[in-house]
mmCIF file of C-alpha atoms in Angstrom:
data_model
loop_
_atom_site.group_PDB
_atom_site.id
_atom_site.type_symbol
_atom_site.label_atom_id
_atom_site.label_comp_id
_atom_site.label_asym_id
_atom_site.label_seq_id
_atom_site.Cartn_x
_atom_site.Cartn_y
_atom_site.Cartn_z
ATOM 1 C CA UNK A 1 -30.522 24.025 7.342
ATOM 2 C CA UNK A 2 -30.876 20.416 9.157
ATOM 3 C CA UNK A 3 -28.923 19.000 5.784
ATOM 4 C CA UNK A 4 -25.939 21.526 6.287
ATOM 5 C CA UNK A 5 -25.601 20.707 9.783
ATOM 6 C CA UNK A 6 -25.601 16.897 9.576
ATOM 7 C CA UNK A 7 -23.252 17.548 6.377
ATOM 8 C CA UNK A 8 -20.792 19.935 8.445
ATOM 9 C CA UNK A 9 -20.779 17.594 11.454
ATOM 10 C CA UNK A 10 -19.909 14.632 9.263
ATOM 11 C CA UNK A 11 -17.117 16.950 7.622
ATOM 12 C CA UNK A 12 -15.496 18.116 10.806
ATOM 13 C CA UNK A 13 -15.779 14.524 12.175
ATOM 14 C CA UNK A 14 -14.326 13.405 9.379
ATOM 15 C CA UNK A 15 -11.060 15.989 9.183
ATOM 16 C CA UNK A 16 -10.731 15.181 12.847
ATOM 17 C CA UNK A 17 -10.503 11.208 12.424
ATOM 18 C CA UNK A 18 -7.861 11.794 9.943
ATOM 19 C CA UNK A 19 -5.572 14.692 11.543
ATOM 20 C CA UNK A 20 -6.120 11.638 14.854
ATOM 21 C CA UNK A 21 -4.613 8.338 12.337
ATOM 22 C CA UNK A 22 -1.788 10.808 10.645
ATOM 23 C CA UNK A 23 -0.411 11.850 14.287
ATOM 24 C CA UNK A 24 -0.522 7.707 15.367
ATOM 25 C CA UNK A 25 1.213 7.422 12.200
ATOM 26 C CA UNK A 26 4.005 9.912 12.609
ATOM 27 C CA UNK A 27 4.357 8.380 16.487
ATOM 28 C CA UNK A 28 4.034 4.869 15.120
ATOM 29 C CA UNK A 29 7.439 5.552 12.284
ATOM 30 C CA UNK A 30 9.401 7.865 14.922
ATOM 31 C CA UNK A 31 9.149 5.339 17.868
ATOM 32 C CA UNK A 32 9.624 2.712 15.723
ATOM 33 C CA UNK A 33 12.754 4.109 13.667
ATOM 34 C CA UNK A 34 14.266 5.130 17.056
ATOM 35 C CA UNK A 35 13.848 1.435 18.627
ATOM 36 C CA UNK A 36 15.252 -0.268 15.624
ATOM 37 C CA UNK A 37 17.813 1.632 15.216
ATOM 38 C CA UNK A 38 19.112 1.159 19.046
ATOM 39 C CA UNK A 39 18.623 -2.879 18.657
ATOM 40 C CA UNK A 40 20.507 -2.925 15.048
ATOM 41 C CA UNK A 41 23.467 -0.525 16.426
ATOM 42 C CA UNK A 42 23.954 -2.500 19.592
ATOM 43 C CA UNK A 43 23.351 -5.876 17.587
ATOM 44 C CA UNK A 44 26.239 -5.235 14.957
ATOM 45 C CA UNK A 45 28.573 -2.932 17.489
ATOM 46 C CA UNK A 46 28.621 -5.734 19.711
ATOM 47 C CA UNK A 47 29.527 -8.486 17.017
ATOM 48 C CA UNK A 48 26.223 -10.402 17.795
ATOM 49 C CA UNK A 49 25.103 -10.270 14.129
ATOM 50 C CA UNK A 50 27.324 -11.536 10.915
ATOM 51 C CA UNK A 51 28.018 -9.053 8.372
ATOM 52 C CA UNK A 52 25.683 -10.627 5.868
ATOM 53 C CA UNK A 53 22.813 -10.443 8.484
ATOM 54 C CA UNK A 54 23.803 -6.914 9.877
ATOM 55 C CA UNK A 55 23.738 -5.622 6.234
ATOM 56 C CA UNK A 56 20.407 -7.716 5.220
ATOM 57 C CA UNK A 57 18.871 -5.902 8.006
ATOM 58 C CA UNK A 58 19.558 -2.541 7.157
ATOM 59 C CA UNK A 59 18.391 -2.911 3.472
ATOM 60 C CA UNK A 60 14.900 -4.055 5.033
ATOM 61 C CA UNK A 61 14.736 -0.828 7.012
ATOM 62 C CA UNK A 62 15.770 1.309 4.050
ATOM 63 C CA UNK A 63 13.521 -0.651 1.988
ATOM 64 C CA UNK A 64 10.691 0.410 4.355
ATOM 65 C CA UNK A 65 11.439 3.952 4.289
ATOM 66 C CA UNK A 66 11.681 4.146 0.486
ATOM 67 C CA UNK A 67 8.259 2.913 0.618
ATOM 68 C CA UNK A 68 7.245 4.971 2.799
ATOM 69 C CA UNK A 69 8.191 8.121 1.055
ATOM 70 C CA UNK A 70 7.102 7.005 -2.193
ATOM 71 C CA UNK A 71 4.029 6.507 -0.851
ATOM 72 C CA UNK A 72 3.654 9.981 0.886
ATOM 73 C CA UNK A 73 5.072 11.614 -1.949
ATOM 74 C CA UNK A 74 2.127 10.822 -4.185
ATOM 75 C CA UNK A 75 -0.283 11.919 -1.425
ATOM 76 C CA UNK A 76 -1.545 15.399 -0.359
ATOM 77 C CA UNK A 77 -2.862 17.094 2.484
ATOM 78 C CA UNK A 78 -4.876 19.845 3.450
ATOM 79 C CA UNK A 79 -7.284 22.047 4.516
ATOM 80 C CA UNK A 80 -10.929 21.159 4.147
ATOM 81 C CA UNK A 81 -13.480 23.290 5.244
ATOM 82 C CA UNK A 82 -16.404 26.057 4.647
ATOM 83 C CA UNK A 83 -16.972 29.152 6.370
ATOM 84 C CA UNK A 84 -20.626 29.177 5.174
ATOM 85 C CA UNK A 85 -20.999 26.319 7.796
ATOM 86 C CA UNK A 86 -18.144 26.964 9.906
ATOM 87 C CA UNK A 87 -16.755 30.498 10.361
ATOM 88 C CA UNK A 88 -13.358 29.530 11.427
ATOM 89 C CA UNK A 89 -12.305 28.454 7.905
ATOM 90 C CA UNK A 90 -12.177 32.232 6.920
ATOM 91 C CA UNK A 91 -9.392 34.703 7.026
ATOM 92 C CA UNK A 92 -7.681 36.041 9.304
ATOM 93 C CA UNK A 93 -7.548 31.614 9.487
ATOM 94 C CA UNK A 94 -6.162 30.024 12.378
ATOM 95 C CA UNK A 95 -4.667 26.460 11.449
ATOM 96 C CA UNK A 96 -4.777 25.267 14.943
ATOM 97 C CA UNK A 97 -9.044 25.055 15.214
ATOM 98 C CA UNK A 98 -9.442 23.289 11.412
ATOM 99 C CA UNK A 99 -8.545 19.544 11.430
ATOM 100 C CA UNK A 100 -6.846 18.428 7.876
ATOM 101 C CA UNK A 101 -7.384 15.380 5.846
ATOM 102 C CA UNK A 102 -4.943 13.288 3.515
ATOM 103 C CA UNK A 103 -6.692 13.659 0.196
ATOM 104 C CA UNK A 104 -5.914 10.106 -0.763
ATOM 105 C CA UNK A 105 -8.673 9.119 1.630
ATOM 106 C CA UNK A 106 -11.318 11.544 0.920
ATOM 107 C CA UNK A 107 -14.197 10.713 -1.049
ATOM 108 C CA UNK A 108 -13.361 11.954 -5.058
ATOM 109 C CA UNK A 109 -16.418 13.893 -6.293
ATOM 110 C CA UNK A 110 -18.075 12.404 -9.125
ATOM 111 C CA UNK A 111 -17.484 13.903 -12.235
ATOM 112 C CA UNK A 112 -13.756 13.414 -11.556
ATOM 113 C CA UNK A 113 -13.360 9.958 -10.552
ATOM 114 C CA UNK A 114 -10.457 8.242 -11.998
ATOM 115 C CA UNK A 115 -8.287 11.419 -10.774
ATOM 116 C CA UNK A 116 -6.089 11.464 -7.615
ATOM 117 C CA UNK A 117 -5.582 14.621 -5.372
ATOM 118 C CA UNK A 118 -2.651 16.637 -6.510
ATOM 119 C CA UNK A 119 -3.210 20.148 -4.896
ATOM 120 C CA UNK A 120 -5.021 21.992 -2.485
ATOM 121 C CA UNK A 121 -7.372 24.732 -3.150
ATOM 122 C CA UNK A 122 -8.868 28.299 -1.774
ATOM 123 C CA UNK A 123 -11.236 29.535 -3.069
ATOM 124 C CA UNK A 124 -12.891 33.049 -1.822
ATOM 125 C CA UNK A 125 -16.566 33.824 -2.834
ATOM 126 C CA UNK A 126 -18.122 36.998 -2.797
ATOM 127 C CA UNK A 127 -21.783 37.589 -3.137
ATOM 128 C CA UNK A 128 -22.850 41.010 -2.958
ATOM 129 C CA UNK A 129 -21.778 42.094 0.401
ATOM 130 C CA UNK A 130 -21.393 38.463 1.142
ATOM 131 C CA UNK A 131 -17.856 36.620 1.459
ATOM 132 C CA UNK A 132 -17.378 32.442 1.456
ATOM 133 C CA UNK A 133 -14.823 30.483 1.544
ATOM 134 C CA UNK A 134 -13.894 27.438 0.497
ATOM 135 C CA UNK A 135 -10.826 25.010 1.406
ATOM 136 C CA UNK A 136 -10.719 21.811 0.107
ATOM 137 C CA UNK A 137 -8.527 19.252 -1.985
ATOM 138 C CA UNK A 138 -7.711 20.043 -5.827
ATOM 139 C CA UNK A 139 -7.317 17.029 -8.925
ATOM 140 C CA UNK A 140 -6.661 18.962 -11.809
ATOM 141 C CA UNK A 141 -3.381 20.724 -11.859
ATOM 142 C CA UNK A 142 -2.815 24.535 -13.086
ATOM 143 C CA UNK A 143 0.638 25.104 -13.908
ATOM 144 C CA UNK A 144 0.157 28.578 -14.756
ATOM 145 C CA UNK A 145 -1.651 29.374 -11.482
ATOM 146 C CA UNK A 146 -0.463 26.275 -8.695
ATOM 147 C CA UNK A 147 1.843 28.237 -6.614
ATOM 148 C CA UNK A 148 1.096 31.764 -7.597
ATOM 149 C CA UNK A 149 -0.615 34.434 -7.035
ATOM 150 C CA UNK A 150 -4.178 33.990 -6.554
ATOM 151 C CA UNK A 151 -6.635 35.330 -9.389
ATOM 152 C CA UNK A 152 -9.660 36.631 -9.531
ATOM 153 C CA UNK A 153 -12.483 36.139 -11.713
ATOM 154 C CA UNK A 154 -15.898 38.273 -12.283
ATOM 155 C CA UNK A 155 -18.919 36.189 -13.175
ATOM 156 C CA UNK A 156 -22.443 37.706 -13.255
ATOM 157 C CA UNK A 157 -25.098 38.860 -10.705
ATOM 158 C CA UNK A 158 -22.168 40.791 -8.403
ATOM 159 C CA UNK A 159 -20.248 37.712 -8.137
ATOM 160 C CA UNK A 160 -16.241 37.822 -7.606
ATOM 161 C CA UNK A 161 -14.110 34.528 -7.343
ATOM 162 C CA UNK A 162 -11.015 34.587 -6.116
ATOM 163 C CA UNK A 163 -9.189 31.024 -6.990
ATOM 164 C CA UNK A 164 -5.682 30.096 -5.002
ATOM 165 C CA UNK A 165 -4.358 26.363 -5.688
ATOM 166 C CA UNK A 166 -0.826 25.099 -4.540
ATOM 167 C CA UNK A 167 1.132 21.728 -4.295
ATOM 168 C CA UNK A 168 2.320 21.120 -0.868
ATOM 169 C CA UNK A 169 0.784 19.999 2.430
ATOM 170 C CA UNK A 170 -1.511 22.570 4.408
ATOM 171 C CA UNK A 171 -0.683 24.855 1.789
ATOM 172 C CA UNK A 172 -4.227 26.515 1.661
ATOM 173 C CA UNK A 173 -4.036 27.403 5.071
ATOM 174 C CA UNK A 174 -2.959 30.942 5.102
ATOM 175 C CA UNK A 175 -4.065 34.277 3.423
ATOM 176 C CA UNK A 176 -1.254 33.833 0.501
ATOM 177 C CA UNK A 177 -1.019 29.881 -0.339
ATOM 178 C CA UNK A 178 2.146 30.464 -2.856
ATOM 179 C CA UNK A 179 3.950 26.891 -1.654
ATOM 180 C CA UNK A 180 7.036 27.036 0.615
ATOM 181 C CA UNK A 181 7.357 23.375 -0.069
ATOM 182 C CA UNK A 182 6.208 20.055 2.205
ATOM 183 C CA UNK A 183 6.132 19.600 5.533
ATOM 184 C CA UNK A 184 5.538 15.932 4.693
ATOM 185 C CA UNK A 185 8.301 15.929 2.326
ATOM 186 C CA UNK A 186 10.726 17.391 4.717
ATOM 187 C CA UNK A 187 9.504 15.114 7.379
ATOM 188 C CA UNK A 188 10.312 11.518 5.465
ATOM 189 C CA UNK A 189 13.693 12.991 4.298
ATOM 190 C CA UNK A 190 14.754 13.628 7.590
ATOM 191 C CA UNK A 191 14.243 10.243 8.369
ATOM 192 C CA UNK A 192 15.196 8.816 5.253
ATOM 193 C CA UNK A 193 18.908 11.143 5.793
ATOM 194 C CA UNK A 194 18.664 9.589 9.448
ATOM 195 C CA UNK A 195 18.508 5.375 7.782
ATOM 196 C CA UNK A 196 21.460 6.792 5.432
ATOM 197 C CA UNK A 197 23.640 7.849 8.205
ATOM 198 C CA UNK A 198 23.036 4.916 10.567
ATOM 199 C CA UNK A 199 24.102 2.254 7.928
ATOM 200 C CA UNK A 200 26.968 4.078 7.243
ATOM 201 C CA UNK A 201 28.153 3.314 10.590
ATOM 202 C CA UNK A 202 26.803 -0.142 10.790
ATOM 203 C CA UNK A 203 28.714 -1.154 7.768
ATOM 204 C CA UNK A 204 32.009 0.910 9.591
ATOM 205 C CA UNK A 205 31.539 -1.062 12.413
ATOM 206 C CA UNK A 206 31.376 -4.295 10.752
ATOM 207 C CA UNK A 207 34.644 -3.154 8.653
ATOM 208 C CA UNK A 208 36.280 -2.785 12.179
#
Protein backbone atom coordinates (compact mmCIF):
# COMPACT_ATOMS: atom_id res chain seq x y z
CA UNK A 1 0.00 0.00 0.00
CA UNK A 2 3.06 2.44 1.08
CA UNK A 3 4.58 1.48 -2.66
CA UNK A 4 1.26 2.63 -4.45
CA UNK A 5 1.15 5.74 -2.63
CA UNK A 6 4.74 6.92 -3.10
CA UNK A 7 4.19 5.59 -6.85
CA UNK A 8 0.80 7.68 -7.28
CA UNK A 9 2.30 10.77 -5.64
CA UNK A 10 5.31 10.65 -7.94
CA UNK A 11 2.72 10.15 -10.93
CA UNK A 12 0.46 13.04 -10.12
CA UNK A 13 3.58 15.17 -9.38
CA UNK A 14 4.84 14.27 -12.34
CA UNK A 15 1.55 15.03 -14.78
CA UNK A 16 1.38 18.26 -12.84
CA UNK A 17 5.12 19.46 -13.64
CA UNK A 18 4.38 18.85 -17.18
CA UNK A 19 0.66 20.31 -17.72
CA UNK A 20 2.92 23.58 -15.52
CA UNK A 21 6.14 23.68 -18.55
CA UNK A 22 3.41 23.11 -21.58
CA UNK A 23 1.23 26.25 -20.31
CA UNK A 24 4.88 28.45 -19.93
CA UNK A 25 5.37 27.13 -23.27
CA UNK A 26 2.16 28.12 -24.97
CA UNK A 27 2.62 31.78 -22.99
CA UNK A 28 6.29 31.80 -23.89
CA UNK A 29 5.32 31.31 -28.24
CA UNK A 30 2.01 33.58 -27.94
CA UNK A 31 3.78 36.55 -26.15
CA UNK A 32 6.57 36.12 -28.08
CA UNK A 33 4.84 35.82 -31.67
CA UNK A 34 2.70 38.85 -30.67
CA UNK A 35 5.91 41.10 -29.70
CA UNK A 36 7.77 40.22 -32.80
CA UNK A 37 5.37 40.67 -34.89
CA UNK A 38 4.58 44.44 -33.58
CA UNK A 39 8.57 45.30 -33.79
CA UNK A 40 8.89 43.64 -37.50
CA UNK A 41 5.50 45.48 -38.75
CA UNK A 42 6.49 48.83 -37.35
CA UNK A 43 10.26 48.17 -38.42
CA UNK A 44 9.43 47.57 -42.24
CA UNK A 45 6.05 49.97 -42.29
CA UNK A 46 8.15 52.65 -41.21
CA UNK A 47 11.06 52.09 -43.82
CA UNK A 48 13.61 51.51 -40.93
CA UNK A 49 14.63 48.08 -42.31
CA UNK A 50 15.90 47.34 -46.15
CA UNK A 51 13.96 44.94 -48.04
CA UNK A 52 16.66 42.31 -47.90
CA UNK A 53 16.71 42.62 -44.03
CA UNK A 54 12.83 42.98 -43.63
CA UNK A 55 12.46 39.74 -45.71
CA UNK A 56 15.59 37.86 -43.92
CA UNK A 57 13.71 38.47 -40.84
CA UNK A 58 10.57 37.03 -41.60
CA UNK A 59 12.08 33.74 -43.00
CA UNK A 60 13.78 33.37 -39.41
CA UNK A 61 10.38 33.64 -37.77
CA UNK A 62 8.76 31.23 -40.22
CA UNK A 63 11.69 29.12 -39.91
CA UNK A 64 10.97 28.96 -36.14
CA UNK A 65 7.47 28.08 -36.45
CA UNK A 66 8.08 25.28 -38.97
CA UNK A 67 10.17 23.91 -36.33
CA UNK A 68 8.05 24.27 -34.01
CA UNK A 69 5.24 22.37 -35.54
CA UNK A 70 7.32 19.71 -36.80
CA UNK A 71 8.35 19.19 -33.61
CA UNK A 72 4.83 19.07 -31.94
CA UNK A 73 3.54 17.15 -34.65
CA UNK A 74 5.62 14.10 -33.80
CA UNK A 75 4.66 14.46 -30.12
CA UNK A 76 1.54 13.34 -28.16
CA UNK A 77 -0.31 14.15 -25.23
CA UNK A 78 -2.52 12.79 -22.81
CA UNK A 79 -4.12 11.48 -20.07
CA UNK A 80 -2.18 9.49 -17.53
CA UNK A 81 -3.69 8.15 -14.67
CA UNK A 82 -5.30 5.10 -12.51
CA UNK A 83 -8.41 5.00 -10.73
CA UNK A 84 -7.13 2.06 -8.61
CA UNK A 85 -4.95 4.83 -6.95
CA UNK A 86 -6.83 7.78 -7.82
CA UNK A 87 -10.62 7.65 -8.31
CA UNK A 88 -10.93 10.69 -10.39
CA UNK A 89 -9.43 9.00 -13.49
CA UNK A 90 -12.77 7.00 -13.86
CA UNK A 91 -15.89 7.76 -15.75
CA UNK A 92 -18.13 9.96 -15.56
CA UNK A 93 -14.08 11.72 -15.94
CA UNK A 94 -13.65 15.23 -15.38
CA UNK A 95 -10.54 16.61 -17.44
CA UNK A 96 -10.18 19.60 -15.30
CA UNK A 97 -8.83 17.51 -11.82
CA UNK A 98 -6.22 15.04 -14.02
CA UNK A 99 -2.99 16.87 -15.04
CA UNK A 100 -1.63 15.53 -18.66
CA UNK A 101 1.82 14.77 -19.77
CA UNK A 102 3.60 15.11 -23.30
CA UNK A 103 4.50 11.51 -23.95
CA UNK A 104 7.80 12.46 -25.47
CA UNK A 105 8.97 13.08 -21.92
CA UNK A 106 7.62 10.22 -20.08
CA UNK A 107 9.65 7.43 -19.12
CA UNK A 108 9.16 4.44 -22.14
CA UNK A 109 8.50 1.13 -20.35
CA UNK A 110 11.00 -1.41 -20.93
CA UNK A 111 10.13 -3.95 -23.18
CA UNK A 112 9.37 -1.19 -25.72
CA UNK A 113 12.26 1.00 -25.72
CA UNK A 114 13.36 2.13 -29.03
CA UNK A 115 9.50 3.14 -29.69
CA UNK A 116 8.13 6.73 -29.45
CA UNK A 117 4.54 7.59 -28.18
CA UNK A 118 2.08 7.65 -30.99
CA UNK A 119 -1.40 7.33 -29.24
CA UNK A 120 -3.14 7.49 -26.17
CA UNK A 121 -4.88 4.72 -24.50
CA UNK A 122 -8.09 3.67 -22.17
CA UNK A 123 -8.28 0.94 -21.01
CA UNK A 124 -11.36 -0.27 -18.63
CA UNK A 125 -10.81 -3.35 -16.32
CA UNK A 126 -13.34 -5.30 -14.80
CA UNK A 127 -12.77 -7.80 -12.09
CA UNK A 128 -15.70 -9.46 -10.84
CA UNK A 129 -17.77 -6.71 -9.51
CA UNK A 130 -14.66 -4.67 -9.68
CA UNK A 131 -14.02 -1.81 -12.41
CA UNK A 132 -10.26 -0.08 -13.15
CA UNK A 133 -9.18 2.09 -15.27
CA UNK A 134 -6.37 2.89 -16.91
CA UNK A 135 -5.18 6.13 -18.97
CA UNK A 136 -1.94 6.34 -20.14
CA UNK A 137 0.30 6.88 -23.37
CA UNK A 138 0.19 4.16 -26.31
CA UNK A 139 3.58 3.10 -28.80
CA UNK A 140 2.24 0.62 -30.92
CA UNK A 141 -0.32 1.78 -33.36
CA UNK A 142 -3.76 -0.17 -34.22
CA UNK A 143 -5.08 0.93 -37.38
CA UNK A 144 -7.99 -1.19 -37.21
CA UNK A 145 -8.96 -0.01 -33.71
CA UNK A 146 -7.03 3.84 -33.19
CA UNK A 147 -9.99 6.00 -33.53
CA UNK A 148 -12.84 3.61 -33.24
CA UNK A 149 -14.97 2.14 -31.32
CA UNK A 150 -13.65 0.68 -28.28
CA UNK A 151 -13.56 -3.29 -27.99
CA UNK A 152 -13.89 -5.54 -25.60
CA UNK A 153 -12.13 -8.58 -24.79
CA UNK A 154 -13.02 -11.66 -22.28
CA UNK A 155 -10.02 -13.28 -20.66
CA UNK A 156 -10.42 -15.83 -17.82
CA UNK A 157 -11.31 -15.79 -14.07
CA UNK A 158 -14.46 -13.11 -14.76
CA UNK A 159 -12.20 -10.76 -16.37
CA UNK A 160 -13.56 -8.17 -19.16
CA UNK A 161 -11.15 -5.63 -20.96
CA UNK A 162 -12.36 -3.00 -22.61
CA UNK A 163 -9.36 -1.40 -24.90
CA UNK A 164 -9.94 2.38 -26.49
CA UNK A 165 -6.69 3.91 -28.28
CA UNK A 166 -6.77 7.18 -30.44
CA UNK A 167 -4.24 9.64 -32.12
CA UNK A 168 -4.78 13.09 -30.99
CA UNK A 169 -4.04 15.12 -27.85
CA UNK A 170 -6.23 14.43 -24.60
CA UNK A 171 -8.00 12.11 -26.67
CA UNK A 172 -8.52 9.46 -23.83
CA UNK A 173 -10.16 11.83 -21.79
CA UNK A 174 -13.78 11.21 -22.30
CA UNK A 175 -16.19 8.16 -22.17
CA UNK A 176 -15.92 7.67 -26.22
CA UNK A 177 -12.12 8.56 -27.27
CA UNK A 178 -12.99 8.22 -31.25
CA UNK A 179 -10.44 11.38 -32.23
CA UNK A 180 -11.97 14.75 -33.23
CA UNK A 181 -8.49 15.70 -34.23
CA UNK A 182 -5.58 17.94 -32.22
CA UNK A 183 -5.88 20.57 -30.14
CA UNK A 184 -2.11 20.89 -30.53
CA UNK A 185 -2.36 20.65 -34.15
CA UNK A 186 -4.95 23.28 -34.43
CA UNK A 187 -3.08 25.41 -32.04
CA UNK A 188 0.48 25.68 -34.17
CA UNK A 189 -1.60 26.16 -37.40
CA UNK A 190 -3.23 29.01 -36.14
CA UNK A 191 -0.11 30.50 -35.56
CA UNK A 192 1.65 29.18 -38.36
CA UNK A 193 -1.69 30.84 -40.72
CA UNK A 194 -0.99 34.00 -38.41
CA UNK A 195 3.35 34.14 -39.69
CA UNK A 196 1.72 33.51 -43.32
CA UNK A 197 -0.51 36.44 -43.22
CA UNK A 198 1.87 38.92 -41.55
CA UNK A 199 4.64 38.46 -44.25
CA UNK A 200 2.28 38.89 -46.75
CA UNK A 201 1.90 42.34 -45.67
CA UNK A 202 5.46 42.95 -44.80
CA UNK A 203 6.54 42.10 -48.25
CA UNK A 204 3.27 44.58 -49.52
CA UNK A 205 4.61 47.13 -47.58
CA UNK A 206 8.04 46.93 -48.77
CA UNK A 207 6.52 46.76 -52.51
CA UNK A 208 4.92 50.20 -51.58
Amino acid sequence: TRTHARTHTHTHTHTHTHTRIHTRIYKFVTHTFAREQVHFTSDCSAGNMNGAKCAACIAAVLFVLFAFVVKGTKSIICYKCNSKYDPRCGDPFNPYTIGLVDCNLTEVPSHLQGKEPVICRKTVQRIHSNIRIVRDCGYVEDPVHDDQDCYSRLGSHDIDVTHCSCTSDMCNGSTNIISNGSSYTIFVTIIATAAVYTAMGFFLNIQH
